[in-house]
PDB file of C-alpha atoms and ligand atoms in Angstrom:
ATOM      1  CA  UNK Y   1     -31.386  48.555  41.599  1.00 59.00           C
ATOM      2  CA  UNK Y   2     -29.863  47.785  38.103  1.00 64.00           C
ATOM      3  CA  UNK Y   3     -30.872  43.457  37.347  1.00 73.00           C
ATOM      4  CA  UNK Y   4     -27.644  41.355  37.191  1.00 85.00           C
ATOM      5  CA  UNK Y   5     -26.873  40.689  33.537  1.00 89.00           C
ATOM      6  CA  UNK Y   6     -26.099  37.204  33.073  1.00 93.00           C
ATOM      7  CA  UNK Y   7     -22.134  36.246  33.393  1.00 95.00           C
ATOM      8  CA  UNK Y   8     -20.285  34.935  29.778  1.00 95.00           C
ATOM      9  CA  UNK Y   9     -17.075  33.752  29.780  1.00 96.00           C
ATOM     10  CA  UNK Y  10     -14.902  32.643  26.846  1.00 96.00           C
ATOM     11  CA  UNK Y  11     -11.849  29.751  27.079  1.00 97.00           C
ATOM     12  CA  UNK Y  12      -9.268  28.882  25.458  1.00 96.00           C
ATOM     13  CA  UNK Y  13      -7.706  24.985  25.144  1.00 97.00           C
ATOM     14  CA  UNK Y  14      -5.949  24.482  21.689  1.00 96.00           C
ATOM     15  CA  UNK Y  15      -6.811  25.858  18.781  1.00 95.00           C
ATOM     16  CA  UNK Y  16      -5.083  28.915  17.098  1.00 94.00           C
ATOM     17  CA  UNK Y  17      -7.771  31.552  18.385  1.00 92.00           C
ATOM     18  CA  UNK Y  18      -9.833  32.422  15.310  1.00 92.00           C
ATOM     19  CA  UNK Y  19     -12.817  31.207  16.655  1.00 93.00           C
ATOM     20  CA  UNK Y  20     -12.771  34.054  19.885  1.00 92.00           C
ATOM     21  CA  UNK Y  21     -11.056  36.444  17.174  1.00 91.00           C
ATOM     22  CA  UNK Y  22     -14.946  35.772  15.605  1.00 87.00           C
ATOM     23  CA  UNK Y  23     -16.385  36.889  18.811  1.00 87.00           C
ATOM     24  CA  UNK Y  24     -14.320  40.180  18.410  1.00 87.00           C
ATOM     25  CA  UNK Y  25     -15.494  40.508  14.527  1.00 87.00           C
ATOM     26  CA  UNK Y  26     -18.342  40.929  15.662  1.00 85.00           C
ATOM     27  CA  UNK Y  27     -17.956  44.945  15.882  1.00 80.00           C
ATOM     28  CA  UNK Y  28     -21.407  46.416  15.956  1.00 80.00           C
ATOM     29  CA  UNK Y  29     -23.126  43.911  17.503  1.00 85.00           C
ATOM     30  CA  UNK Y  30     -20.509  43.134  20.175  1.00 83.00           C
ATOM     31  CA  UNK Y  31     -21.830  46.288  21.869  1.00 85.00           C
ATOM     32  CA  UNK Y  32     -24.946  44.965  21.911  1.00 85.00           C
ATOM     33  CA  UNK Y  33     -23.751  41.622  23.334  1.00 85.00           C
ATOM     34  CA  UNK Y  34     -21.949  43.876  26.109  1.00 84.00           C
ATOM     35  CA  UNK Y  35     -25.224  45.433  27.263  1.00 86.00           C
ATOM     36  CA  UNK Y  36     -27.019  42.219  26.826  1.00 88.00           C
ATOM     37  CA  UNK Y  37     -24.595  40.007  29.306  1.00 90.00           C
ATOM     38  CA  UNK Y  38     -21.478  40.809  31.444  1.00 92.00           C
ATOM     39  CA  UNK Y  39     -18.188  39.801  29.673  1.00 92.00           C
ATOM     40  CA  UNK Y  40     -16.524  38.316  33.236  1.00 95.00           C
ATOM     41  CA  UNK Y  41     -14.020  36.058  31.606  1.00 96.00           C
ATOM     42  CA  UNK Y  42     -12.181  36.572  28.036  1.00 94.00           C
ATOM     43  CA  UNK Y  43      -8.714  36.531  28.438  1.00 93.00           C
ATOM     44  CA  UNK Y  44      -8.074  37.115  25.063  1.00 90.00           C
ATOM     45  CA  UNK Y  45     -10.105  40.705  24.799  1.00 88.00           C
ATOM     46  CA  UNK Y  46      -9.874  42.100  28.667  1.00 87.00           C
ATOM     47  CA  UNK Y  47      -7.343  41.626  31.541  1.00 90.00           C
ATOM     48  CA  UNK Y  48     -10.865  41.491  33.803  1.00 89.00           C
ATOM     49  CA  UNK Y  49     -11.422  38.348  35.510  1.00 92.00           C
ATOM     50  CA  UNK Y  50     -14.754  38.309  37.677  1.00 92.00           C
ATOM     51  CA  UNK Y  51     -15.096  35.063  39.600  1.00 92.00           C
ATOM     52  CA  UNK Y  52     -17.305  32.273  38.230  1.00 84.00           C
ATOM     53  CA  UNK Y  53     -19.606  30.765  38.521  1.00 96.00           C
ATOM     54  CA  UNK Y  54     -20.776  31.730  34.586  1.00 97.00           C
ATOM     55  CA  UNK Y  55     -23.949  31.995  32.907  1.00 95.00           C
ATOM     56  CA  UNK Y  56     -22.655  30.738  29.368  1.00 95.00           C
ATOM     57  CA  UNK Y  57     -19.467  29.650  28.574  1.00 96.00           C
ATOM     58  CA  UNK Y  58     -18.126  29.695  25.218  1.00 96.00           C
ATOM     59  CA  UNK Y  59     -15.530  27.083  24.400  1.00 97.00           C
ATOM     60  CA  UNK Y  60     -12.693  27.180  21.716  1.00 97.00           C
ATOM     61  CA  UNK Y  61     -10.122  24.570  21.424  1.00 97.00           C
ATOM     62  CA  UNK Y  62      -9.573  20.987  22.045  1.00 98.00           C
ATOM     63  CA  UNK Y  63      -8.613  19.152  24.783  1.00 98.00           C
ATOM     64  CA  UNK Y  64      -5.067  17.808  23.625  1.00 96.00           C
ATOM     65  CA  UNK Y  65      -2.572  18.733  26.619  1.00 96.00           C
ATOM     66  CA  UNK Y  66      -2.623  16.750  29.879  1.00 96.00           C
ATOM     67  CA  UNK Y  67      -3.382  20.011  32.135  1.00 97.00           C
ATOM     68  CA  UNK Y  68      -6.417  19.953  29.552  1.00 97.00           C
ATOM     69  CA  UNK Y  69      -7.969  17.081  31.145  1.00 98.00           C
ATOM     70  CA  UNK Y  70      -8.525  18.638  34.884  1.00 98.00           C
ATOM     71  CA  UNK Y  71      -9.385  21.745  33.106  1.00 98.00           C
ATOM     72  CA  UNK Y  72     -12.266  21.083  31.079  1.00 98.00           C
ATOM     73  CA  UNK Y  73     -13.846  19.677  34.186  1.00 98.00           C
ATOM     74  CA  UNK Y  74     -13.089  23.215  36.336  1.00 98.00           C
ATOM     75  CA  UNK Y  75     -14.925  25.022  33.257  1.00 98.00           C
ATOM     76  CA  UNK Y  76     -17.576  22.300  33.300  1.00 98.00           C
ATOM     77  CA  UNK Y  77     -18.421  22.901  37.260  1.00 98.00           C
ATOM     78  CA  UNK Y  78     -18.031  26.782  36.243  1.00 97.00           C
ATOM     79  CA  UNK Y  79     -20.865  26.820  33.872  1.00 97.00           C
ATOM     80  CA  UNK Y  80     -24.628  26.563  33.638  1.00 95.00           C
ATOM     81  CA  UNK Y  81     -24.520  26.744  29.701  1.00 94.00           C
ATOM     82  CA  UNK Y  82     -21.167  25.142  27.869  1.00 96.00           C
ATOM     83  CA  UNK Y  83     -21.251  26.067  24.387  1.00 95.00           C
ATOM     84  CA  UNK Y  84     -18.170  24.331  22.430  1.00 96.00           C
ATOM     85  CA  UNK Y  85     -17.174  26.315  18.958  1.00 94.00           C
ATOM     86  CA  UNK Y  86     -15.621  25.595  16.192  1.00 95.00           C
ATOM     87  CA  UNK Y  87     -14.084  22.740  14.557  1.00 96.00           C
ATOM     88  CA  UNK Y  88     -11.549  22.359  17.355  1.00 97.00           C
ATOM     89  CA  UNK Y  89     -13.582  22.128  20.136  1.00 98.00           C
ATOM     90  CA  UNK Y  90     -16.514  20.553  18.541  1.00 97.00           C
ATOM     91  CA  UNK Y  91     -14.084  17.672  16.784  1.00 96.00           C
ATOM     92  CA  UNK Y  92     -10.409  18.011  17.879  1.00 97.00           C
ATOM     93  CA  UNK Y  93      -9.566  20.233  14.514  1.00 96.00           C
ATOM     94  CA  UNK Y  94      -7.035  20.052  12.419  1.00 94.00           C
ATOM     95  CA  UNK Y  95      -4.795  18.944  15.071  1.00 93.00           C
ATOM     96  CA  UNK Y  96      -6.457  15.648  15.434  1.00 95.00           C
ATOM     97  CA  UNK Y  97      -4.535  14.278  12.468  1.00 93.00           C
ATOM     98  CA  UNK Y  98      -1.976  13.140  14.771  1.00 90.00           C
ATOM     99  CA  UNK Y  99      -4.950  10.949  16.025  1.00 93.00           C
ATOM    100  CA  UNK Y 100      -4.495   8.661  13.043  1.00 92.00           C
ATOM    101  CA  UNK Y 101      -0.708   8.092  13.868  1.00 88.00           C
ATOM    102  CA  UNK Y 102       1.828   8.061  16.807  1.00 88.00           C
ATOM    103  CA  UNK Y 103       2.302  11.381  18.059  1.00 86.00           C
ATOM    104  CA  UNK Y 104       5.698  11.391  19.043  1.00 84.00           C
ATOM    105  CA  UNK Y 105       6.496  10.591  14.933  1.00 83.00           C
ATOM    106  CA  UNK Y 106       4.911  14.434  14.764  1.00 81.00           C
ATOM    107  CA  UNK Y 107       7.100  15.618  17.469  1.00 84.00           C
ATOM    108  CA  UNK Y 108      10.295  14.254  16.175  1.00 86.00           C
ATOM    109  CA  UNK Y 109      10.106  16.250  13.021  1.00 86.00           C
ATOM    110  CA  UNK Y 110       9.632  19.550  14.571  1.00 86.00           C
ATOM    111  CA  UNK Y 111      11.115  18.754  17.998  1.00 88.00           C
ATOM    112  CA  UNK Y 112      15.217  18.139  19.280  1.00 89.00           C
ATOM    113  CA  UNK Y 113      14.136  16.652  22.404  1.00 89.00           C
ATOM    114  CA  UNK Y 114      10.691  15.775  21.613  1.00 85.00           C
ATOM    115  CA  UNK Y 115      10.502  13.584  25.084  1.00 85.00           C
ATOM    116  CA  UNK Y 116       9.495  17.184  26.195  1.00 86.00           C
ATOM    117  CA  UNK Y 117       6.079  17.572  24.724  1.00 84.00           C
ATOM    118  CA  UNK Y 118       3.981  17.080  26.868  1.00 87.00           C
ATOM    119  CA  UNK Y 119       0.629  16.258  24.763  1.00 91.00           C
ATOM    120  CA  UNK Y 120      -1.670  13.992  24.929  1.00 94.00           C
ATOM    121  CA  UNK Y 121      -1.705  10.729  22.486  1.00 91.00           C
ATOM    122  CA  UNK Y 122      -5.233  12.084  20.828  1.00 95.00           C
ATOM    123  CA  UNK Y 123      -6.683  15.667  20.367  1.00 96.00           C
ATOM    124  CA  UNK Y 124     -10.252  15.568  21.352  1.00 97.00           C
ATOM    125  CA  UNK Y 125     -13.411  17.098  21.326  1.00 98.00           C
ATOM    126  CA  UNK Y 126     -14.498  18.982  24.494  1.00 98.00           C
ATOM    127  CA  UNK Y 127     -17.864  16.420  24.188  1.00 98.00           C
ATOM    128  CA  UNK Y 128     -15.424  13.817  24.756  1.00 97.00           C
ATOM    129  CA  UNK Y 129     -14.971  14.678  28.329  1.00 98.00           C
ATOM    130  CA  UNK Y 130     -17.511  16.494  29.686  1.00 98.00           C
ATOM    131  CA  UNK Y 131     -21.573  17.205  28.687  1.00 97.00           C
ATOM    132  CA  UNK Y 132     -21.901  19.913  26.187  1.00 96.00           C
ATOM    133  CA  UNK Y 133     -24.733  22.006  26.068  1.00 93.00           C
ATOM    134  CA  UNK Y 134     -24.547  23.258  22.104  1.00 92.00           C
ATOM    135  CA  UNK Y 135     -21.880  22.687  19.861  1.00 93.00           C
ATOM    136  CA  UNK Y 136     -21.238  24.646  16.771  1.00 93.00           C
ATOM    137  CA  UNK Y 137     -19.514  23.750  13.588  1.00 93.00           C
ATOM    138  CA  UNK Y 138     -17.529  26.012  11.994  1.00 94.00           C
ATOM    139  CA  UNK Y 139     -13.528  26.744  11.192  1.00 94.00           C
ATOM    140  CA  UNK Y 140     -14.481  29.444  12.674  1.00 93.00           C
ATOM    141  CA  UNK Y 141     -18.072  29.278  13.277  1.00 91.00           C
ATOM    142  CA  UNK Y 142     -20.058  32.234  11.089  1.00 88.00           C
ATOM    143  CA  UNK Y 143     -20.601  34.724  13.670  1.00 85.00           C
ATOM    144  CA  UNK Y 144     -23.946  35.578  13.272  1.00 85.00           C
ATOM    145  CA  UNK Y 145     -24.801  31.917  14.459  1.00 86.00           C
ATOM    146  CA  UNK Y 146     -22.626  32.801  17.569  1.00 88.00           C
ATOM    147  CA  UNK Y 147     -24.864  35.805  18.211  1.00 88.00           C
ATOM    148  CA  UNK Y 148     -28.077  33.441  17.728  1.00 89.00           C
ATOM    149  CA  UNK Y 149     -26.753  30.762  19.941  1.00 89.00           C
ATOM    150  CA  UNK Y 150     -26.024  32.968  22.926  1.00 88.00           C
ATOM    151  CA  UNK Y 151     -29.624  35.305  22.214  1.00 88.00           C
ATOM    152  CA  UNK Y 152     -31.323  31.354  22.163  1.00 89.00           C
ATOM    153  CA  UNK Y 153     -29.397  30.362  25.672  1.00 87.00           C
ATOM    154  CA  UNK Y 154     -30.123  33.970  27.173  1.00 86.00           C
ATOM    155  CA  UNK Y 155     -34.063  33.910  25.701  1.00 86.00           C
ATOM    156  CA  UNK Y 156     -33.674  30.100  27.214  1.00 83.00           C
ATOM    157  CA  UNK Y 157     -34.714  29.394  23.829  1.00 80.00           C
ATOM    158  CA  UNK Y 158     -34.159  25.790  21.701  1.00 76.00           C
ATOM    159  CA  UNK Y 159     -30.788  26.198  20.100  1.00 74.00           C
ATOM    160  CA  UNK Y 160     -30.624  26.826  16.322  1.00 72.00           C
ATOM    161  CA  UNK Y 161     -29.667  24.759  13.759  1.00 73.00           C
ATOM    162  CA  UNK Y 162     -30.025  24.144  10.322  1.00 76.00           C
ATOM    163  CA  UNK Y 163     -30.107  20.683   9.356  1.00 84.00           C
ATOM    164  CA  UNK Y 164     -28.524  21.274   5.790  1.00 94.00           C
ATOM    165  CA  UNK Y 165     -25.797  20.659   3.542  1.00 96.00           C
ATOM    166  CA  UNK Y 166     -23.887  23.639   2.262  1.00 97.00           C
ATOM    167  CA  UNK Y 167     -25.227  22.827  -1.361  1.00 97.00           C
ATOM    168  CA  UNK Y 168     -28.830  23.968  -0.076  1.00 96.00           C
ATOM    169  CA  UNK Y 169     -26.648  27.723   0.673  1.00 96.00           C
ATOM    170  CA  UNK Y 170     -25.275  27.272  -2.798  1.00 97.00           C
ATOM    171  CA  UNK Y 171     -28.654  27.047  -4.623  1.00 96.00           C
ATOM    172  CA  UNK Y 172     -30.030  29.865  -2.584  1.00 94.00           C
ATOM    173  CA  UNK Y 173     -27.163  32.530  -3.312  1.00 95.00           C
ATOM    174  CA  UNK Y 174     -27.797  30.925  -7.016  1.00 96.00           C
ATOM    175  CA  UNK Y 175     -24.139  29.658  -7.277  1.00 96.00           C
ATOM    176  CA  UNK Y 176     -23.078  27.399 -10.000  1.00 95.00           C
ATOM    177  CA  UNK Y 177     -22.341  24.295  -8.888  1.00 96.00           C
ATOM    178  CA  UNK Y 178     -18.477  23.606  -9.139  1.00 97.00           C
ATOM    179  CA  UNK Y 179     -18.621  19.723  -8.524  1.00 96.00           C
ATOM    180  CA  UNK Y 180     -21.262  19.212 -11.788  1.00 94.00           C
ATOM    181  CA  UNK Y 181     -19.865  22.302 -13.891  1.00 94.00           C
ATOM    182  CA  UNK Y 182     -16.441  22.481 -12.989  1.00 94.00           C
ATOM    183  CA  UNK Y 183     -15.768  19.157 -11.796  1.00 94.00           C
ATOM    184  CA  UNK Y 184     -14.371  20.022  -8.679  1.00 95.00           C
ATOM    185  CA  UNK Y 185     -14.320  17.513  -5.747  1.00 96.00           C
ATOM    186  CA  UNK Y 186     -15.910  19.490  -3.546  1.00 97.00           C
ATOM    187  CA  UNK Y 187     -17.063  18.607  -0.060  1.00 98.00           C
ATOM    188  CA  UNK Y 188     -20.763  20.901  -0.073  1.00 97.00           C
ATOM    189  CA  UNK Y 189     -23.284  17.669  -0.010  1.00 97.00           C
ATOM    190  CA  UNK Y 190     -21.742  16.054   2.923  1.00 98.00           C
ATOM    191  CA  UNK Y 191     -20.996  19.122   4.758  1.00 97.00           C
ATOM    192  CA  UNK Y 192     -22.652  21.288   7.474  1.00 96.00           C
ATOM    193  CA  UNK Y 193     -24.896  24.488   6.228  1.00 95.00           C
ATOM    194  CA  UNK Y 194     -23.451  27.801   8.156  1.00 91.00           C
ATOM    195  CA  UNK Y 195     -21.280  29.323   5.549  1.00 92.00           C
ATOM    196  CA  UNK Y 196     -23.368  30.462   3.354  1.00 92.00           C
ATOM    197  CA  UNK Y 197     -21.262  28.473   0.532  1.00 96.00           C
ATOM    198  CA  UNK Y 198     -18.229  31.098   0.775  1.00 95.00           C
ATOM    199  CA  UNK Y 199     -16.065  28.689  -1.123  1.00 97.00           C
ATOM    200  CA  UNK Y 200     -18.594  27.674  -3.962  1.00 97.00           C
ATOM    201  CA  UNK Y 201     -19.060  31.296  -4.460  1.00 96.00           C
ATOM    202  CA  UNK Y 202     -15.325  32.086  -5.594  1.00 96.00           C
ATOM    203  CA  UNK Y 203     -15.453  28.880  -7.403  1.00 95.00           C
ATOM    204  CA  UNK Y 204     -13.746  27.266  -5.301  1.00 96.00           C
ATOM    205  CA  UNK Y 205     -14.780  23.225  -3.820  1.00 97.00           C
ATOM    206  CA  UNK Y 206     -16.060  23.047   0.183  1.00 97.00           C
ATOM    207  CA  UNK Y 207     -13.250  21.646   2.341  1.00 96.00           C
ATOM    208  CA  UNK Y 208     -15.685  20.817   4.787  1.00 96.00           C
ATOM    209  CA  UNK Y 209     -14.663  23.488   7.172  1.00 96.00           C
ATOM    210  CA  UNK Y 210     -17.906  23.158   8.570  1.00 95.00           C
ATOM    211  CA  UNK Y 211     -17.652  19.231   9.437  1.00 95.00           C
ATOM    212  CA  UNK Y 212     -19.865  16.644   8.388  1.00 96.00           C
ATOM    213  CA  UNK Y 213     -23.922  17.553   7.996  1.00 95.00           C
ATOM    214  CA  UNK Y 214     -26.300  15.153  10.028  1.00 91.00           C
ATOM    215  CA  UNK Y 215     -26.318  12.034   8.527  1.00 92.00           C
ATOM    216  CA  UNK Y 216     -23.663  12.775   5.654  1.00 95.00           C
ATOM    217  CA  UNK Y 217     -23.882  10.268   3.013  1.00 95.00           C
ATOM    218  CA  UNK Y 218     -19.995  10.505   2.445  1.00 97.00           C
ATOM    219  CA  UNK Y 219     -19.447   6.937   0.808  1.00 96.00           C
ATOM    220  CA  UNK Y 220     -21.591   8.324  -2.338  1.00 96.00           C
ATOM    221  CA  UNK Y 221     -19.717  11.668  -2.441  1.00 97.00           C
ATOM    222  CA  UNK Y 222     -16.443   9.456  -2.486  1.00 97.00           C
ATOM    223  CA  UNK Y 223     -17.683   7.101  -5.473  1.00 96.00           C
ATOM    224  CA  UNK Y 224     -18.360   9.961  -7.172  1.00 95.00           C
ATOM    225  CA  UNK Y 225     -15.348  11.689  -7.140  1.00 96.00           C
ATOM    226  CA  UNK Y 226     -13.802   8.332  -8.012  1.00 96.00           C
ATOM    227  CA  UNK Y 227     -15.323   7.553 -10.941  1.00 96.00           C
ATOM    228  CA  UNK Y 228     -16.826  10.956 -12.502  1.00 94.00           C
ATOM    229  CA  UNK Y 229     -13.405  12.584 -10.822  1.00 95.00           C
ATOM    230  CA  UNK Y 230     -11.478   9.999 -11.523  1.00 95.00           C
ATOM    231  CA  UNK Y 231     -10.037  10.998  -7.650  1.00 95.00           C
ATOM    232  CA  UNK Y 232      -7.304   8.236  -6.050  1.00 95.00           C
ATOM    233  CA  UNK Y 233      -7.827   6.309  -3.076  1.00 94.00           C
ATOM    234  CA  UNK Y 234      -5.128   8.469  -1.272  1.00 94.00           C
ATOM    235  CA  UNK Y 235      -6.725  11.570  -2.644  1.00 95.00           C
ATOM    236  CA  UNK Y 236     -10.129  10.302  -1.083  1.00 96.00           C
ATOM    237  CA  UNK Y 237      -8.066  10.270   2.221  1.00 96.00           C
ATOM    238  CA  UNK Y 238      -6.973  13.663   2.173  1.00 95.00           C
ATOM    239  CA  UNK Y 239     -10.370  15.019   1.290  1.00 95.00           C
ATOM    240  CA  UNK Y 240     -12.312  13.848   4.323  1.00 96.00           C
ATOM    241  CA  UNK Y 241      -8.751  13.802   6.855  1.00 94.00           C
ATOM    242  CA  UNK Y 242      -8.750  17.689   6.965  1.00 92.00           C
ATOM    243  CA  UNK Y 243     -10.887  20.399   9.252  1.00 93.00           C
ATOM    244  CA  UNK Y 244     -12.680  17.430  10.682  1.00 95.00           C
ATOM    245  CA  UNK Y 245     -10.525  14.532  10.728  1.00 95.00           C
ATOM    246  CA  UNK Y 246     -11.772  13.520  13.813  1.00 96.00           C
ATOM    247  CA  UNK Y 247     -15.535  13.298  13.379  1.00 96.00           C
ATOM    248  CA  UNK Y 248     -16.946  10.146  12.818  1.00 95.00           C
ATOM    249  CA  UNK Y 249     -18.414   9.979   9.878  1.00 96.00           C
ATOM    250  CA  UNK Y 250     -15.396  11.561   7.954  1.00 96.00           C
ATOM    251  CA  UNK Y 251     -12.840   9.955  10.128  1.00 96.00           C
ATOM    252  CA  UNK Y 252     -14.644   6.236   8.991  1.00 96.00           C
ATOM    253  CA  UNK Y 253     -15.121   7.785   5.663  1.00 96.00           C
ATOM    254  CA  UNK Y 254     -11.319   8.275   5.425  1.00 96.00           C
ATOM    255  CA  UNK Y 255      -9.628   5.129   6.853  1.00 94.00           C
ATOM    256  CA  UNK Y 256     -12.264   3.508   4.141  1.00 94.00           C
ATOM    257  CA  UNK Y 257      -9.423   4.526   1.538  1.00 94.00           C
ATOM    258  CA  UNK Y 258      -6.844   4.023   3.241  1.00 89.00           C
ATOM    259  CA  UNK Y 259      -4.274   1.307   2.190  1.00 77.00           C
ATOM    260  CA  UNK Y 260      -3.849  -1.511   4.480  1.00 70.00           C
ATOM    261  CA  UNK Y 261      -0.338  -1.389   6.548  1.00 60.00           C
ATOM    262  CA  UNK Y 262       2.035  -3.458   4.731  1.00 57.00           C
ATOM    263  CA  UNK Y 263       2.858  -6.732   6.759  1.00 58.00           C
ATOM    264  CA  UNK Y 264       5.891  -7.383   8.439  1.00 52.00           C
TER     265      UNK Y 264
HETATM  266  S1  SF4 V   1     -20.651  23.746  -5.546  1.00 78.25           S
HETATM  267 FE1  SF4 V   1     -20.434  22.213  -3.949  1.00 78.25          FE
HETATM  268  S2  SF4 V   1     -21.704  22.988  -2.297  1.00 78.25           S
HETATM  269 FE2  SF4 V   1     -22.325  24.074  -4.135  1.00 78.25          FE
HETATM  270  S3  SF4 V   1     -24.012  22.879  -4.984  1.00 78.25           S
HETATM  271 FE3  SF4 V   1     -22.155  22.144  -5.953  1.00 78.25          FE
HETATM  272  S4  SF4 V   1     -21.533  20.389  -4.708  1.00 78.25           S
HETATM  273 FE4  SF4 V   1     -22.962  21.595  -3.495  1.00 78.25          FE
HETATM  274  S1  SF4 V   2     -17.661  26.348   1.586  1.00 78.25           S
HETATM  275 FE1  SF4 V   2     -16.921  24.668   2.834  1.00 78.25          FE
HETATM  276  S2  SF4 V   2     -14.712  25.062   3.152  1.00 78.25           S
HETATM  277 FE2  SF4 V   2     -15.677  26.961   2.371  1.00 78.25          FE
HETATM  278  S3  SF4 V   2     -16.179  28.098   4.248  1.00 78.25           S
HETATM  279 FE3  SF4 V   2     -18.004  26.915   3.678  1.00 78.25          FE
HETATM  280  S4  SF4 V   2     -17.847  24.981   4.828  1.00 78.25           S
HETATM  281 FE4  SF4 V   2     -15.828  25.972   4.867  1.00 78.25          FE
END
């Protein structure tokens, strides 16, 4: 009799999908995947849906609708392995900028009867509300460290990481730097290795797609934009308050420069 393969599914909360459209990128070694585990849930690629309980579960999107909050539990009690990707689901993406004001301001300018959006006051990170397993950085995560994360969980293997900024990628594909040469604010120091410095290599600065590296030292990176880069507080704001507004240490990093509300 043929062995079970192991069950994946893939969800969905919000995010605009380019993190499962990664999964489907993956082209050649999707087959592989396929023959390696059962794809039981993926809305998004196949109108199958075997029952759960899953295997792995691979998680795109944050939790920023009230339905959300019941539903990342059900996919929690689903899954032996939750594996949150991408900036959304791993920080509450770019979406999470309404974190750092009232959301109903948001839903006023694009709204008529914005007392009908339903969302949530914060987008979140799946963490947030339920234990996470692995979580991987990325806007959308490089696909070949989806392929390694799943191989670890399947091999019951330790996850991989790379504890790196995405300068160390820079200096190994032998780019010139853009910050010292070009002086280009650019986010590579503080930011998560996974790229393999795509920006830097069309000479173009890091965004910081990738979110912050472990322990970022982002308050350096800002003096030094501000006085080699001569960069503006509010400038400072809008280079950490992007991709991952929401985590931590670019979130503190941000409100750092921000001006103090006026009184009255
Ligand atoms: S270009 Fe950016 S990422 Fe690359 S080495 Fe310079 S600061 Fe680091
Ligand atoms: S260089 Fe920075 S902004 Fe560009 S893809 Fe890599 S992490 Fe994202």
């Amino acid at each position: 009799m043929p062995k079970k393969k192991p069950k994946l599914a893939v969800w969905k909360f919000t995010s605009c999908d380019g993190c499962q459209l990664s999964l489907l990128y993956l082209e050649d070694e999707l087959l592989e995947l396929a023959e390696c585990v059962e794809i039981a849930y993926f809305p998004e690629a196949s109108r199958r849906r075997v029952p759960g309980p899953y295997d792995i579960s691979l998680v795109e999107g944050s939790v920023s609708l009230p339905e959300h909050l019941e539903q990342v539990q059900r996919v929690r009690r689903l899954s032996k392995v939750l594996i949150a990707f991408g900036t959304c689901a791993t920080s509450g993406g770019i979406q999470a900028l309404r974190n750092f004001t009232a959301v109903e301001d948001y839903a006023r300018l694009v709204y008529e009867r914005p007392e009908l959006i339903p969302v949530l006051a914060e987008s979140t990170p799946i963490s947030q509300h339920v234990p996470v397993d692995l979580e991987l950085q990325g806007c959308p995560p490089n696909r070949a460290q989806v392929v390694a994360a799943v191989a670890a969980c399947l091999h019951g293997a330790p996850p991989p990481r790379t504890p790196a900024s995405v300068c160390l990628e820079c200096k190994r594909a032998g780019h010139i730097c853009v910050l010292v040469s070009r002086g280009l604010p650019c986010l590579g120091p503080v930011t998560q290795a996974g790229c393999g410095a795509l920006c830097p290599g069309w000479h173009r600065p890091c965004y910081g797609c990738f979110g912050p590296k472990e322990t970022p030292k982002t308050s350096s990176l800002a003096r030094w934009f501000t006085e080699r880069l001569g960069a503006k507080e509010a400038e400072l704001v809008r280079a950490f308050r992007l991709f991952y507004a929401n985590a931590p240490a670019f979130r503190l990093e941000s409100e750092a420069h921000e001006e103090p509300p006026r009184p009255g």
